Amino acid sequence: MRQDHNVLIAGAGPTGLAMAIECKRAGIPVRIIDKSEQPAQHSQALGVQARTLEQFERYGIADEAVAHGRKLYHGSLVSEQKKIFDFDFSRVPGRYSFALFLPQSETERLLIAHLQSLGGDVERGTELLSFRNDKDGVEAQLRHHSGVTQTFAARWLIGCDGAHSVVRRDLQVPFEGDTVGLDFFLGDLELAGPDVPGDELRVHSHHGNVVFIGRLDDKLHRVIVILHPGRETAPADRQPSLEDFQSAIDATGARITVRSSAWVTPFHINQRKAKQYRVDSVFLAGDASHIHSPVAGQGMNTGIQDAANLAWKIAAVADGAGVEVLDTYNEERGAVGETLLKVTSRGLSAGTSDNPIFEGLRNLIGPALSNMEGVKRAVAGFVSETAINYRGSSIAADYGGEGSLRAGDRVPNPDVEFSGGKQGRLLDPLKDGRALALAIGIEDVRKVRARVPRANVVELRCADAILGTEMESPTGAQAGEVPGYHAVSAEFPDSAAVSATAAARAFMPVGLLTPEITHLFGDENRVLVVRPDGYLGFRGCLDDLARLDDYARLTGLA
C-alpha cells in the first residue's frame, strides 16, 4: 500500500520540491519541511536545462517556465579577445534547443505552485534536528519555529538539505572531494558597451581569470568572476564592489561598462560527492549528495533529476517490488554524479589554467575542436543532460531488436497521430506518474496489458494496419468492441485532473507509427516499457513475455 510508505523530505529547494511533487504524483504521502521562513530571494543557480524542461512537461509547467525565462541560443569562449570555442544550442535534441536562464527563485515559485495544486505545501520554519534510522523506517526529531519539538515517524527520509546537509552529517557519510582554490563572486548587473552579449552566453578568459556573462532580462546580466587568489585583489571574504567587477572585465579587454547592481555576493566552490546515496531508509539528493563548479549550469538540474529517479522506485517498492530496487538509485545517480564532477572539474581547470603553454595550445586547437561534429554533439548532450543514460544499470532489461534506443536510454517525445484523428505526444501518459508500455505491431495487446497492469499501455501500428479504423468518440461502446480503439484507465492521459468518480474506463485510439518512432523502436513485434522518469526500462518482443513478467515484478508493475 502506497499509504504505508510516507516520505519526509528535509529541504525545500528545487530538489526537495521536485521530490515532493514526484511523491504526490505517485500517490505517496509526503511531508516537506524547511528551516527557513521563506524561499530564497537570491541564488546562484540560474540555468534550466533541456532535460529538466522535459521533466517539467510531465508536471505541466514547462511552458510557463520558458515564458518566464530567457532563452539563450549560443555560447562562446573568448581568450585574449579571440573567440576560441563556439557552441550552438540548436544542437540540443528535442523541443528545447536553447539554454533557459531562469532564476532559482522563479523556478521554486513554479514548483511550489504546482505542489500546492496537488494538495501539498512546504512546512517552513520547521527544522530537522536528528533522526533514528534503520531498515524499517525513520524516527525524526523536528523543531518548529515556535520552539516546540516533535517526533515524527516516516518510512523514508530524503535529505535535500544542501551542501551542509544535516542528514548527510548524521548518517556519517563521507563527502569526498576538495575545495577549489579560486575566488568566485557574482552579480546581477546592468551593463553597457559594444561587447555586452545579447541572447548568448559569453565567457572571457585572461591568463586564467574568467568572466562569465549571460543576459537575465532586458536590463540585467548575470556576471560571474573567477580569480586566482594572490594575483588580483579579490573579494573573497567581503561584498564585491562594482569596481571589482569592472576591473575583472577590463582585464579581459571586453568593451563593457558596469553601471549598477541588483545583487552581488562572493562564494566558494567545493567539488565533492557523497560516498553513498542511501543508508537503510534514508537517501541523499541534490547538493546534499554532490556539489561542483558552476561549469555548464548542471547543479540544480542534476538534483531535480535525482528526484525523478528516486521517487518512482519508492512507489515501486510500495507496490510490491523488492527493496533492492532502491539500491539502483545510488547505482544510477551515483554514476551520474561521478561523471559530473569529473567533467566540470576538468572544464574549470581548462578554462582557468594560467599555464602559458596550456593556454597557447588551448587557444590554438579550440576553434578546430568546436567545429568537429562529434564535439558539438557531446557538448550539447552534456550541457542539456539529454545524453545521460542508464544502459549499465542492473534494472535496464534489454533483449535486442530493431530501433536505435537501448534499455537505459532517454526516450524522446515525438508527436503521435491517433486513429480517430486525435493529436498527442508519445510520452503524454507519463503525466500521471505511471510507467508507459508500448506495444508496437502486436495483434493482441491484451497479452502486454495483462503483464503490466500498473502501467499505461499504448498500441502503435503502421498506417496500413489501422487504415479505415478512424472514427469519432466511441461513447457507449464496451472495451474491445470498437475497431482501432483499446480501453485504458480513465486516468490517462490527464492524470490528477481526472476525478475519482469519473468513468472507470476510457478509450484511446491506436497510435500511428511515424518514421521517427520506427527509427527509435522498430515497427514490428516490439514491447517496450518507459519508466516514469522517461528512460527506457525494458526492450524486447512478444517472445520475451516471460522476461517482461520478471521486469514487471522487479519494478512493481505487476
Coordinates of C-alpha atoms in Angstrom, one line a residue:
M1 CA 0.0 0.0 0.0
R2 CA 1.4 3.3 -1.0
Q3 CA -0.2 5.0 2.0
D4 CA 2.2 3.0 4.2
H5 CA 5.3 4.4 2.6
N6 CA 5.2 8.0 3.8
V7 CA 8.2 10.2 3.0
L8 CA 9.7 13.0 5.0
I9 CA 11.8 15.5 2.9
A10 CA 14.3 17.8 4.6
G11 CA 14.9 20.8 2.4
A12 CA 12.6 22.8 0.1
G13 CA 14.9 23.9 -2.6
P14 CA 14.3 22.8 -6.2
T15 CA 15.4 19.2 -5.4
G16 CA 13.1 18.8 -2.4
L17 CA 10.2 20.5 -4.2
A18 CA 10.6 18.2 -7.2
M19 CA 10.8 15.2 -4.9
A20 CA 7.6 16.2 -3.1
I21 CA 5.9 16.7 -6.5
E22 CA 7.0 13.3 -7.7
C23 CA 5.7 11.7 -4.5
K24 CA 2.4 13.4 -4.8
R25 CA 2.1 12.3 -8.4
A26 CA 2.8 8.7 -7.4
G27 CA 0.3 8.8 -4.5
I28 CA 2.9 8.6 -1.8
P29 CA 2.1 10.6 1.3
V30 CA 4.8 13.2 1.7
R31 CA 5.8 15.9 4.2
I32 CA 8.3 18.5 3.2
I33 CA 10.0 20.8 5.7
D34 CA 12.5 23.6 5.6
K35 CA 14.0 25.6 8.5
S36 CA 13.9 28.9 6.6
E37 CA 10.8 31.0 7.0
Q38 CA 10.6 31.9 3.3
P39 CA 12.1 30.8 0.0
A40 CA 15.5 32.2 -1.0
Q41 CA 15.2 35.6 -2.7
H42 CA 18.5 35.3 -4.5
S43 CA 20.5 32.3 -5.6
Q44 CA 23.5 31.2 -7.6
A45 CA 21.5 28.6 -9.7
L46 CA 20.2 30.0 -12.9
G47 CA 20.3 27.6 -15.9
V48 CA 17.3 25.3 -16.5
Q49 CA 18.5 22.6 -19.0
A50 CA 16.5 20.8 -21.6
R51 CA 16.2 17.5 -19.6
T52 CA 14.7 19.4 -16.7
L53 CA 12.2 21.1 -19.0
E54 CA 11.3 17.7 -20.3
Q55 CA 10.6 16.7 -16.7
F56 CA 8.6 19.9 -16.2
E57 CA 6.5 18.8 -19.2
R58 CA 5.2 15.9 -17.1
Y59 CA 4.3 18.4 -14.4
G60 CA 2.6 20.7 -16.9
I61 CA 4.8 23.7 -16.1
A62 CA 7.4 23.7 -18.9
D63 CA 5.6 26.3 -21.0
E64 CA 5.3 28.7 -18.0
A65 CA 9.0 28.2 -17.1
V66 CA 10.0 29.1 -20.7
A67 CA 7.7 32.1 -20.7
H68 CA 9.2 33.5 -17.5
G69 CA 12.8 32.7 -18.5
R70 CA 15.3 34.0 -21.1
K71 CA 16.2 31.7 -24.0
L72 CA 19.9 31.7 -24.9
Y73 CA 20.8 30.2 -28.2
H74 CA 24.5 30.5 -28.4
G75 CA 27.7 30.3 -26.3
S76 CA 31.3 31.2 -26.8
L77 CA 34.7 31.3 -25.0
V78 CA 36.9 34.3 -25.7
S79 CA 40.5 34.3 -24.7
E80 CA 42.7 37.4 -25.1
Q81 CA 39.9 38.9 -27.2
K82 CA 39.9 35.9 -29.6
K83 CA 37.0 33.5 -29.9
I84 CA 38.4 30.0 -29.3
F85 CA 35.2 27.9 -28.7
D86 CA 31.8 28.4 -30.2
F87 CA 28.6 26.5 -29.3
D88 CA 25.2 26.5 -30.9
F89 CA 22.4 25.3 -28.6
S90 CA 20.3 24.3 -31.6
R91 CA 22.3 21.0 -31.4
V92 CA 20.4 20.1 -28.2
P93 CA 18.0 17.3 -29.2
G94 CA 14.2 17.6 -28.5
R95 CA 12.0 20.7 -28.2
Y96 CA 14.2 22.8 -26.0
S97 CA 17.1 23.6 -28.2
F98 CA 18.3 26.5 -26.1
A99 CA 19.6 27.2 -22.6
L100 CA 17.0 28.8 -20.3
F101 CA 18.1 31.4 -17.9
L102 CA 15.5 31.4 -15.1
P103 CA 16.5 32.5 -11.5
Q104 CA 16.2 29.7 -9.0
S105 CA 13.7 31.8 -7.0
E106 CA 11.4 31.8 -10.0
T107 CA 11.9 28.0 -10.5
E108 CA 11.0 27.5 -6.9
R109 CA 7.9 29.6 -7.3
L110 CA 6.7 27.5 -10.2
L111 CA 7.4 24.2 -8.3
I112 CA 5.7 25.4 -5.1
A113 CA 2.6 26.5 -7.0
H114 CA 2.4 23.1 -8.7
L115 CA 3.0 21.2 -5.4
Q116 CA 0.1 23.2 -3.9
S117 CA -2.1 22.3 -6.9
L118 CA -1.5 18.7 -6.0
G119 CA -2.6 19.3 -2.4
G120 CA 0.9 19.7 -0.8
D121 CA 2.8 22.6 0.7
V122 CA 6.1 23.4 2.4
E123 CA 6.2 23.5 6.2
R124 CA 8.5 26.5 6.7
G125 CA 10.2 27.2 10.0
T126 CA 10.5 23.5 10.7
E127 CA 14.0 22.1 11.3
L128 CA 15.2 18.5 11.3
L129 CA 17.3 18.1 14.5
S130 CA 18.2 14.5 14.4
F131 CA 16.8 11.1 13.4
R132 CA 17.0 7.4 14.1
N133 CA 17.4 5.2 11.0
D134 CA 17.0 1.5 10.4
K135 CA 15.8 -0.7 7.6
D136 CA 12.2 -0.4 8.7
G137 CA 11.9 3.4 8.8
V138 CA 12.9 6.6 10.4
E139 CA 12.0 8.4 13.6
A140 CA 12.8 12.1 13.2
Q141 CA 13.1 14.9 15.8
L142 CA 11.7 18.2 14.5
R143 CA 11.7 21.7 15.9
H144 CA 9.1 24.2 14.8
H145 CA 9.7 28.0 14.7
S146 CA 7.8 28.3 17.9
G147 CA 10.4 26.2 19.6
V148 CA 8.1 23.2 20.0
T149 CA 9.7 19.9 19.2
Q150 CA 8.0 16.9 17.7
T151 CA 8.8 13.2 17.0
F152 CA 7.7 12.2 13.5
A153 CA 7.8 8.6 12.1
A154 CA 8.3 8.1 8.3
R155 CA 9.1 5.1 6.2
W156 CA 11.6 7.1 4.2
L157 CA 13.7 10.2 4.8
I158 CA 15.2 12.1 1.9
G159 CA 17.9 14.7 2.6
C160 CA 17.6 17.5 0.1
D161 CA 19.1 20.0 2.6
G162 CA 22.1 21.2 0.6
A163 CA 25.8 21.2 0.8
H164 CA 25.9 21.4 4.6
S165 CA 23.3 18.6 4.9
V166 CA 22.3 17.6 8.4
V167 CA 21.0 14.4 7.0
R168 CA 24.4 13.5 5.5
R169 CA 26.2 14.6 8.6
D170 CA 24.1 12.4 10.9
L171 CA 24.4 9.4 8.5
Q172 CA 28.2 9.9 8.8
V173 CA 28.5 9.5 5.0
P174 CA 31.9 10.8 3.8
F175 CA 31.6 13.9 1.5
E176 CA 34.7 13.2 -0.7
G177 CA 36.5 15.8 -2.7
D178 CA 38.2 19.1 -2.1
T179 CA 37.8 22.9 -2.2
V180 CA 38.6 24.7 -5.4
G181 CA 41.5 27.1 -4.8
L182 CA 39.9 30.0 -6.7
D183 CA 38.0 33.1 -5.6
F184 CA 34.4 33.5 -7.0
F185 CA 32.0 36.4 -6.9
L186 CA 28.8 37.0 -8.9
G187 CA 26.4 39.8 -9.5
D188 CA 23.2 40.7 -11.4
L189 CA 24.4 43.8 -13.1
E190 CA 23.3 46.5 -15.5
L191 CA 25.9 46.6 -18.3
A192 CA 26.6 48.8 -21.3
G193 CA 29.0 48.8 -24.2
P194 CA 29.5 47.2 -27.6
D195 CA 30.7 43.8 -26.2
V196 CA 27.6 43.2 -24.0
P197 CA 26.2 39.9 -25.2
G198 CA 22.6 39.5 -26.4
D199 CA 20.9 36.2 -26.3
E200 CA 24.1 34.2 -25.8
L201 CA 26.5 33.1 -23.1
R202 CA 29.9 34.8 -23.2
V203 CA 32.9 33.6 -21.3
H204 CA 36.1 35.8 -21.3
S205 CA 39.4 34.3 -20.2
H206 CA 42.5 36.2 -19.4
H207 CA 45.6 34.4 -18.1
G208 CA 43.5 32.1 -16.0
N209 CA 41.0 34.6 -14.7
V210 CA 37.5 34.2 -16.1
V211 CA 34.4 36.4 -16.5
F212 CA 31.1 34.7 -17.4
I213 CA 28.3 36.9 -18.8
G214 CA 24.7 35.9 -19.6
R215 CA 21.6 38.0 -20.1
L216 CA 18.9 37.7 -17.4
D217 CA 16.3 40.1 -18.8
D218 CA 16.2 43.3 -20.8
K219 CA 18.0 45.2 -18.0
L220 CA 20.3 42.8 -16.1
H221 CA 23.1 40.3 -16.9
R222 CA 24.4 37.6 -14.6
V223 CA 28.2 38.1 -14.2
I224 CA 30.4 35.5 -12.5
V225 CA 34.1 36.3 -11.9
I226 CA 36.7 33.7 -11.2
L227 CA 40.1 34.9 -10.0
H228 CA 43.4 33.2 -8.9
P229 CA 44.0 34.3 -5.3
G230 CA 47.0 36.4 -4.6
R231 CA 47.4 37.7 -8.1
E232 CA 44.4 40.1 -8.0
T233 CA 42.5 41.9 -5.4
A234 CA 39.6 39.6 -5.0
P235 CA 36.6 40.0 -2.6
A236 CA 37.0 36.5 -1.1
D237 CA 35.5 37.4 2.2
R238 CA 33.7 40.7 1.6
Q239 CA 30.9 42.0 -0.6
P240 CA 32.3 42.7 -4.1
S241 CA 32.1 46.2 -5.4
L242 CA 31.2 47.5 -8.8
E243 CA 34.9 48.3 -9.2
D244 CA 35.8 44.7 -8.6
F245 CA 33.6 43.6 -11.5
Q246 CA 34.8 46.4 -13.7
S247 CA 38.5 45.6 -13.0
A248 CA 38.0 41.9 -13.9
I249 CA 36.1 42.8 -17.1
D250 CA 38.7 45.4 -18.2
A251 CA 41.5 42.9 -17.8
T252 CA 39.9 40.7 -20.4
G253 CA 39.8 43.5 -22.9
A254 CA 36.0 43.4 -23.2
R255 CA 34.4 46.8 -24.0
I256 CA 31.8 46.7 -21.2
T257 CA 30.9 49.2 -18.5
V258 CA 29.3 48.2 -15.2
R259 CA 26.6 50.7 -14.4
S260 CA 24.7 49.3 -11.4
S261 CA 23.9 46.1 -9.5
A262 CA 20.8 44.4 -8.2
W263 CA 22.6 41.8 -6.2
V264 CA 26.2 40.8 -5.6
T265 CA 27.9 38.1 -3.4
P266 CA 31.2 36.2 -3.0
F267 CA 31.2 32.5 -2.9
H268 CA 33.5 29.5 -2.7
I269 CA 33.3 26.2 -4.7
N270 CA 33.8 22.7 -3.4
Q271 CA 33.8 19.6 -5.7
R272 CA 32.5 16.8 -3.6
K273 CA 30.3 13.7 -3.8
A274 CA 28.7 11.6 -1.1
K275 CA 30.3 8.2 -0.9
Q276 CA 26.8 6.6 -1.0
Y277 CA 23.3 8.0 -1.6
R278 CA 21.4 5.5 0.5
V279 CA 21.7 4.2 4.1
D280 CA 18.8 1.9 5.0
S281 CA 15.7 4.1 5.0
V282 CA 17.5 7.4 4.3
F283 CA 18.5 8.9 0.9
L284 CA 20.6 11.9 -0.2
A285 CA 19.7 14.0 -3.2
G286 CA 20.8 17.3 -4.9
D287 CA 23.6 19.3 -3.2
A288 CA 23.4 17.0 -0.2
S289 CA 24.9 14.3 -2.4
H290 CA 27.0 16.2 -4.9
I291 CA 28.4 19.7 -5.3
H292 CA 30.7 21.1 -8.0
S293 CA 31.8 24.1 -10.0
P294 CA 29.1 26.1 -11.9
V295 CA 30.6 25.0 -15.3
A296 CA 27.7 24.3 -17.7
G297 CA 25.0 25.1 -15.1
Q298 CA 24.4 21.5 -14.0
G299 CA 23.8 21.6 -10.2
M300 CA 20.1 22.4 -9.8
N301 CA 19.2 20.3 -12.8
T302 CA 21.1 17.2 -11.5
G303 CA 19.2 17.4 -8.2
I304 CA 15.9 17.6 -10.0
Q305 CA 16.8 14.5 -12.0
D306 CA 17.8 12.8 -8.7
A307 CA 14.2 13.3 -7.6
A308 CA 12.7 11.8 -10.7
N309 CA 14.9 8.8 -10.4
L310 CA 14.2 8.0 -6.8
A311 CA 10.5 8.7 -6.4
W312 CA 9.2 6.1 -8.8
K313 CA 11.4 3.5 -7.2
I314 CA 9.9 4.2 -3.8
A315 CA 6.5 3.9 -5.4
A316 CA 7.5 0.6 -6.9
V317 CA 8.5 -0.8 -3.5
A318 CA 5.2 0.4 -2.2
D319 CA 3.5 -1.6 -5.0
G320 CA 5.4 -4.8 -4.0
A321 CA 8.8 -4.5 -5.7
G322 CA 11.8 -5.7 -3.6
V323 CA 13.6 -3.0 -1.6
E324 CA 16.7 -3.9 -3.6
V325 CA 15.4 -1.7 -6.5
L326 CA 16.2 1.3 -4.2
D327 CA 19.9 0.4 -4.4
T328 CA 19.7 1.3 -8.1
Y329 CA 19.2 5.0 -7.1
N330 CA 22.8 5.0 -5.8
E331 CA 23.9 2.9 -8.8
E332 CA 22.4 5.1 -11.4
R333 CA 22.6 8.6 -9.9
G334 CA 25.9 8.0 -8.2
A335 CA 27.5 7.3 -11.6
V336 CA 25.9 10.5 -12.9
G337 CA 27.4 12.4 -10.0
E338 CA 30.8 10.9 -10.5
T339 CA 30.9 11.8 -14.2
L340 CA 29.5 15.3 -13.5
L341 CA 32.3 16.0 -11.0
K342 CA 35.0 14.8 -13.4
V343 CA 33.7 16.8 -16.4
T344 CA 33.0 20.0 -14.5
S345 CA 36.4 19.8 -12.7
R346 CA 38.2 19.4 -16.0
G347 CA 36.2 22.1 -17.6
L348 CA 37.0 24.5 -14.8
S349 CA 40.7 23.6 -14.9
A350 CA 40.8 24.1 -18.7
G351 CA 39.1 27.5 -18.5
T352 CA 41.1 28.9 -15.6
S353 CA 44.6 27.5 -16.4
D354 CA 47.3 30.2 -16.1
N355 CA 49.9 27.9 -17.6
P356 CA 51.1 29.8 -20.7
I357 CA 51.9 26.7 -22.7
F358 CA 48.5 25.1 -22.0
E359 CA 46.8 28.5 -22.7
G360 CA 48.5 28.7 -26.1
L361 CA 47.7 25.1 -27.0
R362 CA 44.0 25.6 -25.9
N363 CA 43.7 28.8 -27.9
L364 CA 45.3 27.2 -30.9
I365 CA 43.2 24.0 -31.1
G366 CA 39.9 25.3 -29.6
P367 CA 38.4 26.7 -32.8
A368 CA 39.1 23.4 -34.7
L369 CA 37.6 21.3 -31.8
S370 CA 34.5 23.4 -31.7
N371 CA 33.8 22.8 -35.4
M372 CA 34.0 19.0 -35.0
E373 CA 30.6 17.3 -35.2
G374 CA 31.4 14.8 -32.5
V375 CA 32.5 17.5 -30.1
K376 CA 29.3 19.5 -30.8
R377 CA 27.1 16.5 -30.1
A378 CA 29.0 15.7 -26.9
V379 CA 28.8 19.2 -25.6
A380 CA 25.1 19.5 -26.4
G381 CA 24.3 16.2 -24.7
F382 CA 26.3 17.0 -21.6
V383 CA 25.1 20.6 -21.1
S384 CA 21.4 19.7 -21.8
E385 CA 21.7 16.5 -19.7
T386 CA 20.0 14.7 -22.6
A387 CA 23.0 12.4 -23.1
I388 CA 22.6 10.8 -19.6
N389 CA 21.7 7.1 -19.8
Y390 CA 21.5 4.1 -17.5
R391 CA 22.4 1.4 -20.0
G392 CA 24.7 -0.3 -17.5
S393 CA 22.1 -0.3 -14.7
S394 CA 21.1 -3.6 -13.2
I395 CA 17.4 -2.9 -13.9
A396 CA 18.0 -2.0 -17.6
A397 CA 16.4 -5.0 -19.3
D398 CA 17.5 -5.1 -23.0
Y399 CA 16.7 -8.1 -25.1
G400 CA 17.7 -6.7 -28.5
G401 CA 15.7 -6.0 -31.6
E402 CA 15.2 -3.1 -34.0
G403 CA 15.5 0.6 -33.2
S404 CA 18.2 3.0 -32.2
L405 CA 17.3 3.1 -28.5
R406 CA 18.6 0.7 -25.9
A407 CA 17.2 0.0 -22.4
G408 CA 18.5 2.8 -20.1
D409 CA 18.3 5.5 -22.8
R410 CA 16.4 8.7 -22.5
V411 CA 13.2 8.4 -24.6
P412 CA 12.4 11.4 -26.9
N413 CA 8.8 12.7 -27.0
P414 CA 7.7 12.8 -30.7
D415 CA 4.2 13.8 -31.9
V416 CA 1.7 11.0 -32.5
E417 CA -1.4 10.9 -34.6
F418 CA -4.1 8.5 -33.4
S419 CA -6.7 6.6 -35.5
G420 CA -9.5 9.0 -34.5
G421 CA -7.6 12.0 -35.7
K422 CA -6.5 12.9 -32.2
Q423 CA -3.1 14.5 -31.9
G424 CA -0.8 13.9 -28.9
R425 CA 2.7 13.1 -27.9
L426 CA 4.3 9.8 -27.2
L427 CA 5.1 10.3 -23.5
D428 CA 1.8 12.1 -22.6
P429 CA 0.8 9.1 -20.4
L430 CA 3.8 9.7 -18.1
K431 CA 1.9 12.8 -16.8
D432 CA 0.0 10.6 -14.4
G433 CA 3.2 9.3 -12.7
R434 CA 3.0 5.8 -14.0
A435 CA 5.2 3.8 -16.4
L436 CA 4.3 3.6 -20.1
A437 CA 4.2 0.3 -22.0
L438 CA 4.4 0.5 -25.8
A439 CA 3.1 -2.4 -27.9
I440 CA 4.3 -1.9 -31.5
G441 CA 2.9 -4.0 -34.3
I442 CA 1.3 -6.6 -32.0
E443 CA -2.1 -8.0 -32.8
D444 CA -3.3 -8.8 -29.3
V445 CA -2.2 -6.0 -27.0
R446 CA -4.0 -7.7 -24.1
K447 CA -1.0 -10.0 -23.7
V448 CA 1.1 -7.0 -22.8
R449 CA -1.5 -5.2 -20.7
A450 CA -2.1 -8.3 -18.5
R451 CA 1.6 -8.4 -17.6
V452 CA 2.0 -4.7 -16.6
P453 CA -1.4 -3.8 -15.0
R454 CA 0.1 -0.8 -13.2
A455 CA 1.4 0.8 -16.5
N456 CA -0.4 2.8 -19.1
V457 CA -0.4 0.8 -22.4
V458 CA -0.3 2.5 -25.8
E459 CA -0.5 0.5 -29.0
L460 CA 1.3 1.7 -32.1
R461 CA 0.7 0.4 -35.7
C462 CA 1.7 1.2 -39.2
A463 CA -0.9 3.1 -41.3
D464 CA -1.9 0.1 -43.3
A465 CA -2.8 -1.8 -40.1
I466 CA -5.2 0.8 -38.9
L467 CA -6.5 2.0 -42.2
G468 CA -10.2 2.5 -42.0
T469 CA -10.5 2.4 -38.3
E470 CA -10.7 6.2 -37.8
M471 CA -13.9 7.2 -36.2
E472 CA -15.4 9.6 -33.7
S473 CA -15.5 9.1 -30.0
P474 CA -16.8 5.6 -29.2
T475 CA -19.2 6.7 -26.5
G476 CA -21.3 3.9 -25.1
A477 CA -19.1 1.1 -26.5
Q478 CA -17.6 -1.6 -24.4
A479 CA -14.0 -2.5 -24.1
G480 CA -12.8 -4.3 -27.2
E481 CA -15.9 -3.5 -29.3
V482 CA -14.5 -0.6 -31.2
P483 CA -12.1 -1.2 -34.1
G484 CA -9.0 0.8 -33.7
Y485 CA -9.6 1.6 -30.0
H486 CA -8.5 -0.1 -26.8
A487 CA -9.7 0.5 -23.3
V488 CA -7.3 2.2 -20.9
S489 CA -7.6 3.6 -17.4
A490 CA -9.7 6.8 -17.1
E491 CA -6.6 8.4 -15.5
F492 CA -4.9 8.5 -18.9
P493 CA -3.8 11.0 -20.2
D494 CA -4.9 13.8 -17.9
S495 CA -3.6 12.4 -14.5
A496 CA -4.6 14.4 -11.5
A497 CA -7.2 16.4 -13.4
V498 CA -9.4 13.3 -13.7
S499 CA -11.9 12.9 -10.9
A500 CA -12.0 9.7 -8.9
T501 CA -15.7 9.5 -9.7
A502 CA -15.1 9.7 -13.5
A503 CA -16.0 6.7 -15.7
A504 CA -13.9 3.7 -14.9
R505 CA -12.9 3.1 -18.5
A506 CA -11.9 5.4 -21.4
F507 CA -10.9 4.7 -24.9
M508 CA -7.6 5.6 -26.6
P509 CA -7.1 5.3 -30.3
V510 CA -4.3 3.3 -31.8
G511 CA -1.3 5.4 -32.5
L512 CA 0.2 5.8 -36.0
L513 CA 3.8 4.7 -36.4
T514 CA 5.9 7.5 -37.8
P515 CA 9.4 7.3 -39.3
E516 CA 10.8 8.9 -36.1
I517 CA 9.1 6.4 -33.8
T518 CA 10.1 3.5 -36.1
H519 CA 13.7 4.7 -36.0
L520 CA 13.6 4.7 -32.2
F521 CA 11.9 1.4 -31.6
G522 CA 11.3 -0.6 -34.8
D523 CA 7.9 -1.3 -36.4
E524 CA 7.0 -5.0 -35.7
N525 CA 6.6 -7.2 -32.7
R526 CA 8.1 -4.7 -30.2
V527 CA 7.3 -4.5 -26.5
L528 CA 8.9 -1.6 -24.6
V529 CA 8.4 -0.1 -21.1
V530 CA 9.3 3.6 -20.4
R531 CA 10.0 4.3 -16.8
P532 CA 8.1 7.1 -15.0
D533 CA 11.3 9.2 -15.3
G534 CA 11.3 9.0 -19.1
Y535 CA 14.0 6.4 -19.6
L536 CA 13.6 3.1 -21.4
G537 CA 13.4 0.3 -18.9
F538 CA 12.6 -2.8 -21.0
R539 CA 13.1 -3.6 -24.6
G540 CA 12.0 -6.9 -26.2
C541 CA 9.3 -8.6 -28.2
L542 CA 6.4 -11.0 -27.7
D543 CA 8.8 -13.9 -27.3
D544 CA 10.2 -12.1 -24.3
L545 CA 6.9 -12.0 -22.3
A546 CA 8.4 -14.2 -19.5
R547 CA 11.2 -11.7 -19.2
L548 CA 8.6 -8.9 -19.2
D549 CA 7.0 -10.7 -16.3
D550 CA 10.3 -10.6 -14.4
Y551 CA 10.8 -6.9 -15.2
A552 CA 7.2 -6.1 -14.0
R553 CA 7.8 -7.9 -10.7
L554 CA 11.2 -6.2 -10.3
T555 CA 9.8 -2.7 -10.8
G556 CA 6.3 -3.1 -9.2
L557 CA 4.3 -3.1 -12.4
A558 CA 2.6 -6.3 -11.6

